[in-house]
XYZ file of C-alpha atoms in Angstrom:
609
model
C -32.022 -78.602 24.262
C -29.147 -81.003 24.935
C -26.271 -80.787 22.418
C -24.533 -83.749 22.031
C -20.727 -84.066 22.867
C -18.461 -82.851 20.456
C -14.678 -83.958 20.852
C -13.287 -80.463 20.036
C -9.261 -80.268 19.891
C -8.493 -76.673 20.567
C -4.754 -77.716 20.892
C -2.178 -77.398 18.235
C 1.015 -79.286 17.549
C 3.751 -78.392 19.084
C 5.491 -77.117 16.045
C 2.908 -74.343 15.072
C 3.408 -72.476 19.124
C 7.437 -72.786 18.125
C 6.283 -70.493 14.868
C 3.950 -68.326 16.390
C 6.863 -67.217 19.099
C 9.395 -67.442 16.279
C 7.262 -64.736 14.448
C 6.936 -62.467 17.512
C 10.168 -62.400 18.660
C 11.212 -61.359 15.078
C 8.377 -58.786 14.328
C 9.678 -57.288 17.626
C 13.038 -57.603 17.001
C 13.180 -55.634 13.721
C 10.245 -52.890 14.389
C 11.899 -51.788 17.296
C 15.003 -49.641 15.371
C 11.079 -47.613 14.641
C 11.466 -46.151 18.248
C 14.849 -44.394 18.095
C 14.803 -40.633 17.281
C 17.072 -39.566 14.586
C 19.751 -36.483 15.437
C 20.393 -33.475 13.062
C 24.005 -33.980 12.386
C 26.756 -32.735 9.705
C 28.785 -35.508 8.021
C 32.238 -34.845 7.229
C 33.989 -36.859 4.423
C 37.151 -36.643 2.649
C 37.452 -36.254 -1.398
C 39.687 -38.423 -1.535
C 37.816 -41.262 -0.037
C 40.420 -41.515 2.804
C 39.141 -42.444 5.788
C 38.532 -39.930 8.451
C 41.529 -39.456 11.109
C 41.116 -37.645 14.583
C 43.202 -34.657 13.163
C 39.791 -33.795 11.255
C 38.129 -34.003 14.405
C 40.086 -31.799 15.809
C 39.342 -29.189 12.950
C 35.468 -29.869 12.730
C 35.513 -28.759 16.309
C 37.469 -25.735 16.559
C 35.046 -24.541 13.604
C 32.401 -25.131 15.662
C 33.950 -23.564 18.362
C 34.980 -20.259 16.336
C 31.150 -20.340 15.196
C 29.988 -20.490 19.048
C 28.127 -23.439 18.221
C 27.678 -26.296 20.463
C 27.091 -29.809 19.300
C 26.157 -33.122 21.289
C 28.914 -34.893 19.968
C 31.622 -35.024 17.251
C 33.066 -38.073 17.041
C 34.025 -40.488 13.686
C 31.539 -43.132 12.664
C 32.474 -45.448 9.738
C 35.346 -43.398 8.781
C 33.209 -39.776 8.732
C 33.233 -37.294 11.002
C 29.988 -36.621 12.558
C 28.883 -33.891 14.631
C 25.326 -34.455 15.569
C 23.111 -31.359 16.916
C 19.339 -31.000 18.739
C 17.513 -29.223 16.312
C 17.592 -28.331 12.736
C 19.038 -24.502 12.812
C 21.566 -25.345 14.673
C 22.727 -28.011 12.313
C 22.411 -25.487 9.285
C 24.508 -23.023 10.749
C 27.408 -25.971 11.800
C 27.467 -27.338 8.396
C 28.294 -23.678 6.935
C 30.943 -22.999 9.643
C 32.652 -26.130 8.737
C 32.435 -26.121 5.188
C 33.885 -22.854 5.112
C 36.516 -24.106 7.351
C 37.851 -27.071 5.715
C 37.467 -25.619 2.097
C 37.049 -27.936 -1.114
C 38.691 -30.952 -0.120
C 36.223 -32.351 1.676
C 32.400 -32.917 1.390
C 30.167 -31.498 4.299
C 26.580 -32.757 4.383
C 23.416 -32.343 6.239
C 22.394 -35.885 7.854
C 20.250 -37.264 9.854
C 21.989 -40.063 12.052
C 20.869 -42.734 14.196
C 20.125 -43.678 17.833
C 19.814 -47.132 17.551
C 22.126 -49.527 19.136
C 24.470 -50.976 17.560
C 23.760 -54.539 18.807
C 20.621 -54.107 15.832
C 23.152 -54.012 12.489
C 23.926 -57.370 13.763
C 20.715 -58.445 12.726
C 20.340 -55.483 9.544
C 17.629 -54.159 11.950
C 16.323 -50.571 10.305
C 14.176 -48.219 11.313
C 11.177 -47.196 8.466
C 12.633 -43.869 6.557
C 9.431 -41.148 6.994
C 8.479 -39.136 4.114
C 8.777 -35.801 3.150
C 5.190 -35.236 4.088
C 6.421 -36.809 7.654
C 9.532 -36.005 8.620
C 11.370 -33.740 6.157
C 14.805 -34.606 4.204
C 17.496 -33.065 2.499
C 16.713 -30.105 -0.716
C 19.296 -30.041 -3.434
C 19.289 -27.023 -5.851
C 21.197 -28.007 -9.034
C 22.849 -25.325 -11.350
C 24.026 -26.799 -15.067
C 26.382 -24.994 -16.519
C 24.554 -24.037 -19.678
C 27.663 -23.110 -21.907
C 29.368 -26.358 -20.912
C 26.440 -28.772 -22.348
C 26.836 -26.442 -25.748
C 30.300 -26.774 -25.831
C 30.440 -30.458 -25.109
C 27.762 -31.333 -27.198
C 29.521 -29.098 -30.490
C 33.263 -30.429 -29.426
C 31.757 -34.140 -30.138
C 30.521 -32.462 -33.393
C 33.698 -31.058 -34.395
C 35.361 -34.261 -33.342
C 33.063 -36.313 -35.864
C 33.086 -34.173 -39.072
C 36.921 -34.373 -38.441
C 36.968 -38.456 -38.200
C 34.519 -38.629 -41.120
C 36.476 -36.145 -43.517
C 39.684 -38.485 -43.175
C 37.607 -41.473 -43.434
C 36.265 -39.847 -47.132
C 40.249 -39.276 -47.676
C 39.207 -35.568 -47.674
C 42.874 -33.377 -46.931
C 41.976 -30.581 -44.329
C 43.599 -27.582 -42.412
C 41.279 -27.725 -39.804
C 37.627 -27.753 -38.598
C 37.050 -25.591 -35.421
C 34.249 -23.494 -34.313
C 33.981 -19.772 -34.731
C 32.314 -17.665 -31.955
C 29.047 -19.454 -30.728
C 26.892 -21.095 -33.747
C 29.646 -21.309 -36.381
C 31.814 -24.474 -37.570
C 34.428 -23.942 -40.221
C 35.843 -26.608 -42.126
C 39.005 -25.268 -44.138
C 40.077 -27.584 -46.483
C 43.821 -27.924 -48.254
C 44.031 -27.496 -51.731
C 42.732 -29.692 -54.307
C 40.203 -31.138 -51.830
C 36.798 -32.147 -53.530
C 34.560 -29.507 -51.893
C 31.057 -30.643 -52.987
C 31.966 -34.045 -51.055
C 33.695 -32.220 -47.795
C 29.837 -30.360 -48.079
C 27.967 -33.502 -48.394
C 29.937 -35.293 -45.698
C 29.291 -32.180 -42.654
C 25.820 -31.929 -44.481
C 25.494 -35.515 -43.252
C 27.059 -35.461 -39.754
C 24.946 -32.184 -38.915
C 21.414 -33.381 -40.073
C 22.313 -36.640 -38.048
C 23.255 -34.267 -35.061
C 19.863 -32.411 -35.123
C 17.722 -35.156 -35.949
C 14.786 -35.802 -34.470
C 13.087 -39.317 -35.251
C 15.806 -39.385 -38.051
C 14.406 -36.369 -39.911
C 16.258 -33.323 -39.554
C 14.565 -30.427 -37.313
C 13.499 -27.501 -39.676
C 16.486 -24.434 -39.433
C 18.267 -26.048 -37.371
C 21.227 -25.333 -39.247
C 22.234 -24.155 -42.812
C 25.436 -25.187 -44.592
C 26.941 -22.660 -47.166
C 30.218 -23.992 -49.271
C 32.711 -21.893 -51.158
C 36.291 -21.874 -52.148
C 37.632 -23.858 -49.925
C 35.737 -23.983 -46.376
C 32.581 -25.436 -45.431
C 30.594 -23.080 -42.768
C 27.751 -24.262 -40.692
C 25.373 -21.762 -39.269
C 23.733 -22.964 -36.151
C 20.336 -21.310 -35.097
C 19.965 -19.697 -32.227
C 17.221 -21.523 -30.861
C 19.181 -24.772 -32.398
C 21.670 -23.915 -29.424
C 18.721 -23.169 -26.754
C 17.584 -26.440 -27.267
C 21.410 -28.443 -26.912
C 21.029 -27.034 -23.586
C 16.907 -27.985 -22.922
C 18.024 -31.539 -23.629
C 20.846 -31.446 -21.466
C 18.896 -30.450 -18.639
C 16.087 -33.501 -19.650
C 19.050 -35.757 -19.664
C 20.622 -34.997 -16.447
C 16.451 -35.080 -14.555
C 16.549 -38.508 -15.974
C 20.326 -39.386 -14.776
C 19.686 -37.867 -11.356
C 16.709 -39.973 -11.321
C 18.726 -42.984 -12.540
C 21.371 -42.202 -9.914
C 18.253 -42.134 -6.780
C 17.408 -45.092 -7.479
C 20.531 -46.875 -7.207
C 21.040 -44.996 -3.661
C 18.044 -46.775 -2.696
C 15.621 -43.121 -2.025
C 12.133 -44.279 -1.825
C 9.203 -40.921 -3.186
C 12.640 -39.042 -4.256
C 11.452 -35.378 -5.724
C 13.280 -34.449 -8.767
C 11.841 -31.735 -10.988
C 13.514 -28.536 -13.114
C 13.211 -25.255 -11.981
C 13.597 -22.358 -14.710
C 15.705 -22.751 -17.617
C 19.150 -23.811 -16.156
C 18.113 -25.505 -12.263
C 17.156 -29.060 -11.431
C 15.260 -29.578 -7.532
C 15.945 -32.811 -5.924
C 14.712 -33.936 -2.445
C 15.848 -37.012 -0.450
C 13.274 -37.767 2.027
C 15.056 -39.690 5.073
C 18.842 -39.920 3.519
C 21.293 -41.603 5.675
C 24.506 -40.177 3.638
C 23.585 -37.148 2.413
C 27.554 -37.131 1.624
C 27.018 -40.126 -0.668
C 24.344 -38.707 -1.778
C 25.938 -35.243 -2.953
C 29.011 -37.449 -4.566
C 26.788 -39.642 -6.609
C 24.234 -36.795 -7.915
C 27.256 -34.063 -8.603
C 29.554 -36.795 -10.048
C 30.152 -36.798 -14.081
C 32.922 -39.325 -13.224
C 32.964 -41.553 -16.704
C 35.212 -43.172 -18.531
C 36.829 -42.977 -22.567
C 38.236 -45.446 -24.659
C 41.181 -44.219 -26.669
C 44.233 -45.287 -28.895
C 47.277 -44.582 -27.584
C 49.286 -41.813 -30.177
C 52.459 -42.430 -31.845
C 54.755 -45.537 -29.346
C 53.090 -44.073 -26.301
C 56.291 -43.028 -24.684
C 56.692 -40.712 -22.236
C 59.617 -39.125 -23.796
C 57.375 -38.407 -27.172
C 54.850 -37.237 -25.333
C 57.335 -34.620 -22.891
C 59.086 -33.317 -26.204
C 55.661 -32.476 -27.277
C 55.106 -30.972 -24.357
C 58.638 -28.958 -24.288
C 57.972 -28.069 -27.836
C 54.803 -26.631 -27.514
C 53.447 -28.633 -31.018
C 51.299 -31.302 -29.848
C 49.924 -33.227 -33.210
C 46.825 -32.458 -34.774
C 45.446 -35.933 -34.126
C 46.388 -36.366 -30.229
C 45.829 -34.975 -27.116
C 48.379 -35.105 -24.029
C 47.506 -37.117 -20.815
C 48.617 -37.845 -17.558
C 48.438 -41.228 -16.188
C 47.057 -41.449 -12.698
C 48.779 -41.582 -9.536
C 52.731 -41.475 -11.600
C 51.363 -38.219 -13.484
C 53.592 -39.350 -16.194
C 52.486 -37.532 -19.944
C 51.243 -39.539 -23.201
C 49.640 -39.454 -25.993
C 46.417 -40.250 -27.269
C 43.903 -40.131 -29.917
C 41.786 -37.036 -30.083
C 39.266 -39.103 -31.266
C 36.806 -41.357 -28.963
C 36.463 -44.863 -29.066
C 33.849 -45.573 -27.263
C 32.653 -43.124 -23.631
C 30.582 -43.697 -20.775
C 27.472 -42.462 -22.705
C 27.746 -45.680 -24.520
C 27.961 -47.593 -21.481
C 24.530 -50.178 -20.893
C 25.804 -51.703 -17.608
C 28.528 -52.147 -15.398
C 29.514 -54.139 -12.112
C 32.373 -53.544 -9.785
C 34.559 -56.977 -9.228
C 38.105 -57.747 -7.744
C 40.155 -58.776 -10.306
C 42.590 -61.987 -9.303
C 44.843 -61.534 -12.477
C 46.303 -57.715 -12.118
C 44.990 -57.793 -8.435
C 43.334 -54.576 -8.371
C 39.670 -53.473 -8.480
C 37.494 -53.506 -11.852
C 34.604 -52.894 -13.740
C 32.928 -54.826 -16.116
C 30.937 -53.191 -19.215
C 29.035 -53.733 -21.521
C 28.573 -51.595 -24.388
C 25.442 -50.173 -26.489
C 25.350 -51.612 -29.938
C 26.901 -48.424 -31.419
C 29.695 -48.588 -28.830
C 30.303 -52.436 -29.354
C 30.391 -51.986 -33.230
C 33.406 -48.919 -32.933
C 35.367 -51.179 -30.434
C 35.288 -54.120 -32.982
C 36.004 -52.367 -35.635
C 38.838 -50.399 -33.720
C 39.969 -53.504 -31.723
C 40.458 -55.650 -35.145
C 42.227 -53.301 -36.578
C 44.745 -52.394 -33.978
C 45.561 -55.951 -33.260
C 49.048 -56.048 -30.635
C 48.484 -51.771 -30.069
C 48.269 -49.929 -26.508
C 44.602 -48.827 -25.990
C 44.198 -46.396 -22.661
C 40.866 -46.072 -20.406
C 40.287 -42.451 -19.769
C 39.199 -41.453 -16.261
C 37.066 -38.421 -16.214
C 35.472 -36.601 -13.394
C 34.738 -32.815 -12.815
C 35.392 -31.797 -9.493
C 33.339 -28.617 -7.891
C 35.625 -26.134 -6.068
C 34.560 -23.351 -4.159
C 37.149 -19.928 -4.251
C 36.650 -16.748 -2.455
C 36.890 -13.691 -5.110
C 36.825 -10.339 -3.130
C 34.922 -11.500 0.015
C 32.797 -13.611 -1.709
C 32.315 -17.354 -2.026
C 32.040 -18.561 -6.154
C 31.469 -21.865 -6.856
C 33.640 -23.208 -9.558
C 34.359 -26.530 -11.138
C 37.300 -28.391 -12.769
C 37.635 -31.460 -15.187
C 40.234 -33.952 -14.103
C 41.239 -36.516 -16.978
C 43.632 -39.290 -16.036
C 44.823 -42.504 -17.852
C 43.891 -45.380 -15.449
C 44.940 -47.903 -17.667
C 46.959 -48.906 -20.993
C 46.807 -52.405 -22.288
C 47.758 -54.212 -25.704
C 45.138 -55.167 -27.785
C 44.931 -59.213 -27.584
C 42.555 -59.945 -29.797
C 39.022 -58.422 -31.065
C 36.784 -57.086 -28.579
C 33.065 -57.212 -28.538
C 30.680 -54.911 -26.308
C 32.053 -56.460 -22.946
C 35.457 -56.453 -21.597
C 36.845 -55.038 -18.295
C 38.668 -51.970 -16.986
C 40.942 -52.587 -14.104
C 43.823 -49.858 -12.510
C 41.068 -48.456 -10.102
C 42.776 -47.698 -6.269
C 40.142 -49.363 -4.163
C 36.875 -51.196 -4.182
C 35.006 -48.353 -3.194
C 36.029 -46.456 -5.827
C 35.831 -49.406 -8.722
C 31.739 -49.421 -7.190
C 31.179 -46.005 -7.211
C 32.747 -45.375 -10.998
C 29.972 -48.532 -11.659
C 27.448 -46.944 -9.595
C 28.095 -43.628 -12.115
C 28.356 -45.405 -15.033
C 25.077 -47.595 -14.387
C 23.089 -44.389 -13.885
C 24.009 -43.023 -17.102
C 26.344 -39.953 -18.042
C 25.537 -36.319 -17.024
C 25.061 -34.537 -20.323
C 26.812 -31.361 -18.596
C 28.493 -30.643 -15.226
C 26.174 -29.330 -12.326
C 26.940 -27.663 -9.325
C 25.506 -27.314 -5.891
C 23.842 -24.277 -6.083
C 21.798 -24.659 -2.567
C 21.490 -27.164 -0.223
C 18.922 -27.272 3.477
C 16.889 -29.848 5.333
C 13.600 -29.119 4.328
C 10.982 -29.344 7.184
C 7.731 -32.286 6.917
C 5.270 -30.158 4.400
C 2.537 -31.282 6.676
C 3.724 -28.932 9.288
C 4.979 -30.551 12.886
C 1.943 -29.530 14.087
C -0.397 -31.011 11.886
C 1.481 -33.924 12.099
C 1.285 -34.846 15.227
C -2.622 -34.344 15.189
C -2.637 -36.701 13.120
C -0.201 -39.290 14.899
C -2.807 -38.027 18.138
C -5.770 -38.881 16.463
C -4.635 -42.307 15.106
C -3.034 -43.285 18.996
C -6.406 -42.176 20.205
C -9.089 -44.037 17.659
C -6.637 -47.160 18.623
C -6.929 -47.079 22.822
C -10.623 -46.342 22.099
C -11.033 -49.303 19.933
C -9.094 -51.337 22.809
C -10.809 -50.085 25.262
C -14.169 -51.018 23.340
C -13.008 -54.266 22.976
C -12.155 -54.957 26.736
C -15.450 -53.796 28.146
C -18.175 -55.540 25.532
C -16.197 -58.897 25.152
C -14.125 -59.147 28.455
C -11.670 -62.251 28.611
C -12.055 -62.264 24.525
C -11.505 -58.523 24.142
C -8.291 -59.284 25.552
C -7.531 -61.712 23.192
C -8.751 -59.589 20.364
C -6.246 -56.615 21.952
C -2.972 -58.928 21.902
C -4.253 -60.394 18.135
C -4.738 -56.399 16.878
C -1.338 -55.443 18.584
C 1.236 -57.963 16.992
C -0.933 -57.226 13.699
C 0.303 -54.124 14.283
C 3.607 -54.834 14.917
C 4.307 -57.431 12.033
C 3.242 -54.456 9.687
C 5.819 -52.332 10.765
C 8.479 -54.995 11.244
C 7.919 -56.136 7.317
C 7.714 -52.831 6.180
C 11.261 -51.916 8.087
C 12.711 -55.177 6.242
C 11.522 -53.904 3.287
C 13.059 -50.509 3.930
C 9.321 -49.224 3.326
C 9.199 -45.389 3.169
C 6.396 -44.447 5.571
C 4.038 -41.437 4.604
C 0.974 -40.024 5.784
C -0.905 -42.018 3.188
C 1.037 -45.253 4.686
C -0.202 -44.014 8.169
C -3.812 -43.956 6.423
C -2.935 -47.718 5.061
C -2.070 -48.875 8.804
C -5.215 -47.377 9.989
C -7.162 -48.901 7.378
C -5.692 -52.618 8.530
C -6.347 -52.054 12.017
C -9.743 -51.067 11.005
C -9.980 -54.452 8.996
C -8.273 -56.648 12.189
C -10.983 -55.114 14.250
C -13.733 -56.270 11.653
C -12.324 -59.991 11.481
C -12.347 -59.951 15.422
C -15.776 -59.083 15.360
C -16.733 -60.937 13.260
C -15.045 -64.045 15.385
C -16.466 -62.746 18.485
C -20.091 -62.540 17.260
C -19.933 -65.972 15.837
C -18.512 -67.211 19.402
C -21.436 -65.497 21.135
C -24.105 -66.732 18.498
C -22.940 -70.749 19.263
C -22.923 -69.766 22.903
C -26.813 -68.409 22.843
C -27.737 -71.187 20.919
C -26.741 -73.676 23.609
C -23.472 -74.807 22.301
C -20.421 -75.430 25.005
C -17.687 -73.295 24.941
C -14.775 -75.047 23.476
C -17.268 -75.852 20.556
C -18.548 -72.371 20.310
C -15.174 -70.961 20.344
C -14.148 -73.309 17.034
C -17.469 -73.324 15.175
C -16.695 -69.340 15.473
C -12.785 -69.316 13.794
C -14.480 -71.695 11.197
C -17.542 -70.136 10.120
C -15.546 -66.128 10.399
C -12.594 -67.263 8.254
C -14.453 -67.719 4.960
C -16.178 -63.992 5.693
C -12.323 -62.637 6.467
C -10.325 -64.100 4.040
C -12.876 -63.049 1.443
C -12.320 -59.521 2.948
C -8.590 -59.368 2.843
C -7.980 -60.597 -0.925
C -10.642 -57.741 -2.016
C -8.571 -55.485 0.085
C -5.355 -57.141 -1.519
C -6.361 -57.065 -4.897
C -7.880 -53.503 -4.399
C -3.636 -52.752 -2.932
C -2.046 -54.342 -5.781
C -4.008 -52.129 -8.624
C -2.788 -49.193 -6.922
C 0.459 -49.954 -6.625
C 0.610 -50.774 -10.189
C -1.113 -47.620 -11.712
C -0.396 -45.222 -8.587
C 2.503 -43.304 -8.066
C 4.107 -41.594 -4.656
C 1.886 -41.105 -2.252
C -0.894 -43.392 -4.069
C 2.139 -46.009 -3.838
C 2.713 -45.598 -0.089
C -0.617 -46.125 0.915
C -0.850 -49.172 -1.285
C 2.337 -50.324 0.206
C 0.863 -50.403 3.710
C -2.178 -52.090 2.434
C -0.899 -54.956 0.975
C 1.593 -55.952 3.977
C -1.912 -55.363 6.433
């Protein structure tokens, strides 16, 4: 049978060839950070946030020297010191030799650091951070200091029965706690006693709430003479420091995910220890800064004229008032006083942005207030109209001291006044802090205060890169298998369709490689259910080419020339494969939306296939 001519146009414009090179050079460009190794290295940063200086070289390598340990370089990359390593132990043992070297003052961290040349960060070329299933990352084992959530959590307590019992214009000697579970008020004489009760009665039920409804036994108020004693339960106590450990999981998990960790693990271990790992962390030291931190920030009126002098006779004197608290201001360490009682703190904090401020030229931070926050600054703000208000800096700093031989691991709470300005005018729940030394610092404090408050200080109680759970070996069985099920399905390819199993190899190949370049732009984290996701899209690419192959050969049977046969074969496939790849789409999209981890990953990997 004679077909009749068919004008077939297998050309293109011009245009589309510029777009299909365009692609392929960029798909190449940014999957190839993928095929740089990563080196075991300790990172070496100052506390201070001062840049890194060859005289810290210098001591990172004599104590690697004294340790007999031998590193492939030490050198300082973007203002850290970095001595990277060839295998894991090795880098274990260096990071304890130089920690104990260099003491407190600086932060030493596990790391994993790059290969890649440096021409890439021109173009924000990454590599494709593995999972912990894959490749390992960095274990954190978090210790909170049990007695400092009670005691923070009680002080704010004390704090508020105190405001409240001047507000009721009820005269006091003083309201302090006695051993663990006991608050005494003591009042002066002549104070109304049934109202002093009713008044802690109130701030305690609202303290031990739960849905607004007091929890039963909490607490039991008893009132005679002239003090007002709460009893605290035991279990009352146990619980203060339950939900201090619940809110620093969910602020460590706040805190992740502004570091940008893709399948983070955070989970509590025991009564008093938090687990995080960071699978594929570029700055672990970062990383250790921003989950350790419980840098925040207080808003308080300034005491008395807010003189120096006033505040150094107090001092001198030894009789600070009642009602105020002595400060130092930051960087001048010059004394003053403030209000004992809080303003507004960072708990109350809903958001805040780091910004260069043009006016006092100096970096800032923007917040913005809770409701409950905004209301005490009004209220505070209107009524203290042309008064000195001071921003509180707080951050507890861990310190490590050797007792008898032996390494303890301390911390200490540094408060500094950052700032004192007049009150202009009325303030709402945003405003802005300036006084902050540098940028990095002003985004960091927002970084901090973004993630939410730690409800009590933690300390580092372990740290160690943690090997893939897969096992090396059974990893690279798996990487094995999935190189060799792709050459065979090459190979297949080139011996049953020839000239178009050629084609079909170069089509399957940059499928490949525009998955992993959009998944590296989208600083993907890859896991051996992504690997599974991959797979599964090669599979499909195979199953469209087939499908175009078979048509082509059908048309060709039947008679048809080849330039025909070839386009009647795209045309009648595509319906069949795009049909194919939204069911596989929409199938990727539900399981990223009710998945999690793993479930995620593979979804991930999917849905860019």
């Amino acid at each position: 049978m004679d077909w009749p001519a068919v004008p077939v146009m297998l050309e293109y414009a011009r245009w589309k060839y510029v777009v299909i090179l365009f692609v392929v050079l960029v798909s190449a460009l940014y999957a190839l950070p993928n095929i740089y190794p990563q080196d075991p290295s300790v990172q070496v940063t100052a506390n201070n946030a001062s840049a890194a200086d060859a005289a810290l070289e210098k001591r990172v390598e004599q104590a690697l020297a004294a340790a007999k340990l031998t590193p492939k370089s030490v050198a300082i990359e973007d203002g850290k010191v970095m001595a990277r390593f060839d295998d894991v132990e090795v880098q274990a043992k260096a990071a304890d030799a130089v920690g104990a070297a260099l003491g407190s003052d600086y932060t030493v961290a596990l790391n994993l650091a790059t290969t890649m040349p440096e021409w890439l960060d021109w173009f924000k070329a990454k590599p494709m951070q593995l999972g912990l299933d894959l490749q390992g990352g960095v274990h954190f084992l978090m210790e909170i200091d049990r007695a400092a959530a009670v005691d923070k959590r009680i002080n704010a307590l004390l704090d508020g029965i105190r405001a409240d019992l001047r507000e009721a214009g009820i005269r006091y000697e003083s309201v302090e706690r006695v051993g663990a579970n006991r608050i005494v008020a003591t009042l002066l004489p002549g104070a109304d006693l049934a109202k002093a009760a009713s008044v802690v009665q109130t701030d305690i039920a609202g303290a031990f709430s739960s849905g607004g409804v007091p929890a039963f036994n909490a607490f039991q108020v008893d009132s005679s003479g002239n003090t007002v004693v709460v009893n605290i339960a035991e279990a009352t106590l146990d619980q203060m420091a339950s939900n201090a450990i619940e809110q620093n999981i969910s602020t460590l998990r706040n805190r992740v995910n502004e570091l940008g960790v893709a399948e983070p693990v955070i989970q509590r271990q025991g009564a008093e220890r938090i687990v995080v790992q960071l699978p594929g962390v570029q700055d672990t030291a970062k990383a250790k800064r921003v989950l350790g931190a419980t840098a925040t920030l207080e808003y308080r009126g300034v005491y008395g004229t807010g003189s120096a002098a006033e505040a150094q006779a107090a001092i001198d004197s030894g009789i600070v008032p009642p009602d105020a608290k002595v400060f130092y201001n930051k960087g001048t360490n010059v004394p003053v006083l403030l209000d004992k009682r809080v303003i507004a703190s960072g708990e109350q904090l809903q958001d805040a942005s780091a910004f260069f401020d043009t006016q006092s030229s100096s970096p800032a931070v923007s917040v913005r207030l809770n409701d409950a926050g905004g209301r005490r600054m009004f209220e505070h703000s209107s009524m203290n109209i042309g008064k000195p208000m001071a921003v509180v800096y707080i951050e507890t700093v861990p310190e490590v001291k050797m007792v008898a031989g032996k390494e303890v691991r301390t911390t200490r709470v540094k408060e500094e006044v950052i700032n004192i300005a007049t009150i202009r005018g009325a303030l709402g729940d945003t405003f802005q802090t300036t006084g902050l030394g540098s940028m990095e610092e002003s985004s960091q404090l927002a970084l901090l205060l973004r993630a939410g408050a730690l409800a009590a200080p933690m300390q580092f109680a372990e740290e160690r890169v943690i090997g893939p759970s897969l096992g090396k070996e059974n990893i690279e069985r798996g990487v094995q298998a999935i190189l060799y099920s792709f050459g065979f399905v090459l190979l297949f390819f080139v011996v049953y369709y020839r000239m178009f199993g050629l084609i079909t190899n170069l089509a399957v190949v940059l499928n490949l490689l525009m998955v992993l370049a959009v998944m590296s732009i989208l600083g993907a984290t890859l896991s051996l259910p992504g690997l599974a996701g991959i797979a599964l899209t090669v599979g499909m690419s195979v199953d469209a080419n087939v499908l175009i192959n078979e048509r082509i050969r059908e048309e060709l049977r039947a008679g048809m020339p080849p330039q025909a046969a070839i386009a009647n074969g795209y045309d009648r496939a595509a319906g069949t494969i795009a049909d194919a790849n939204v069911t596989a789409l929409l199938a990727g999209i539900a399981l990223w939306a009710f998945g999690t981890g793993p479930i995620q990953g593979f979804a991930i990997s999917l849905i860019v296939g």
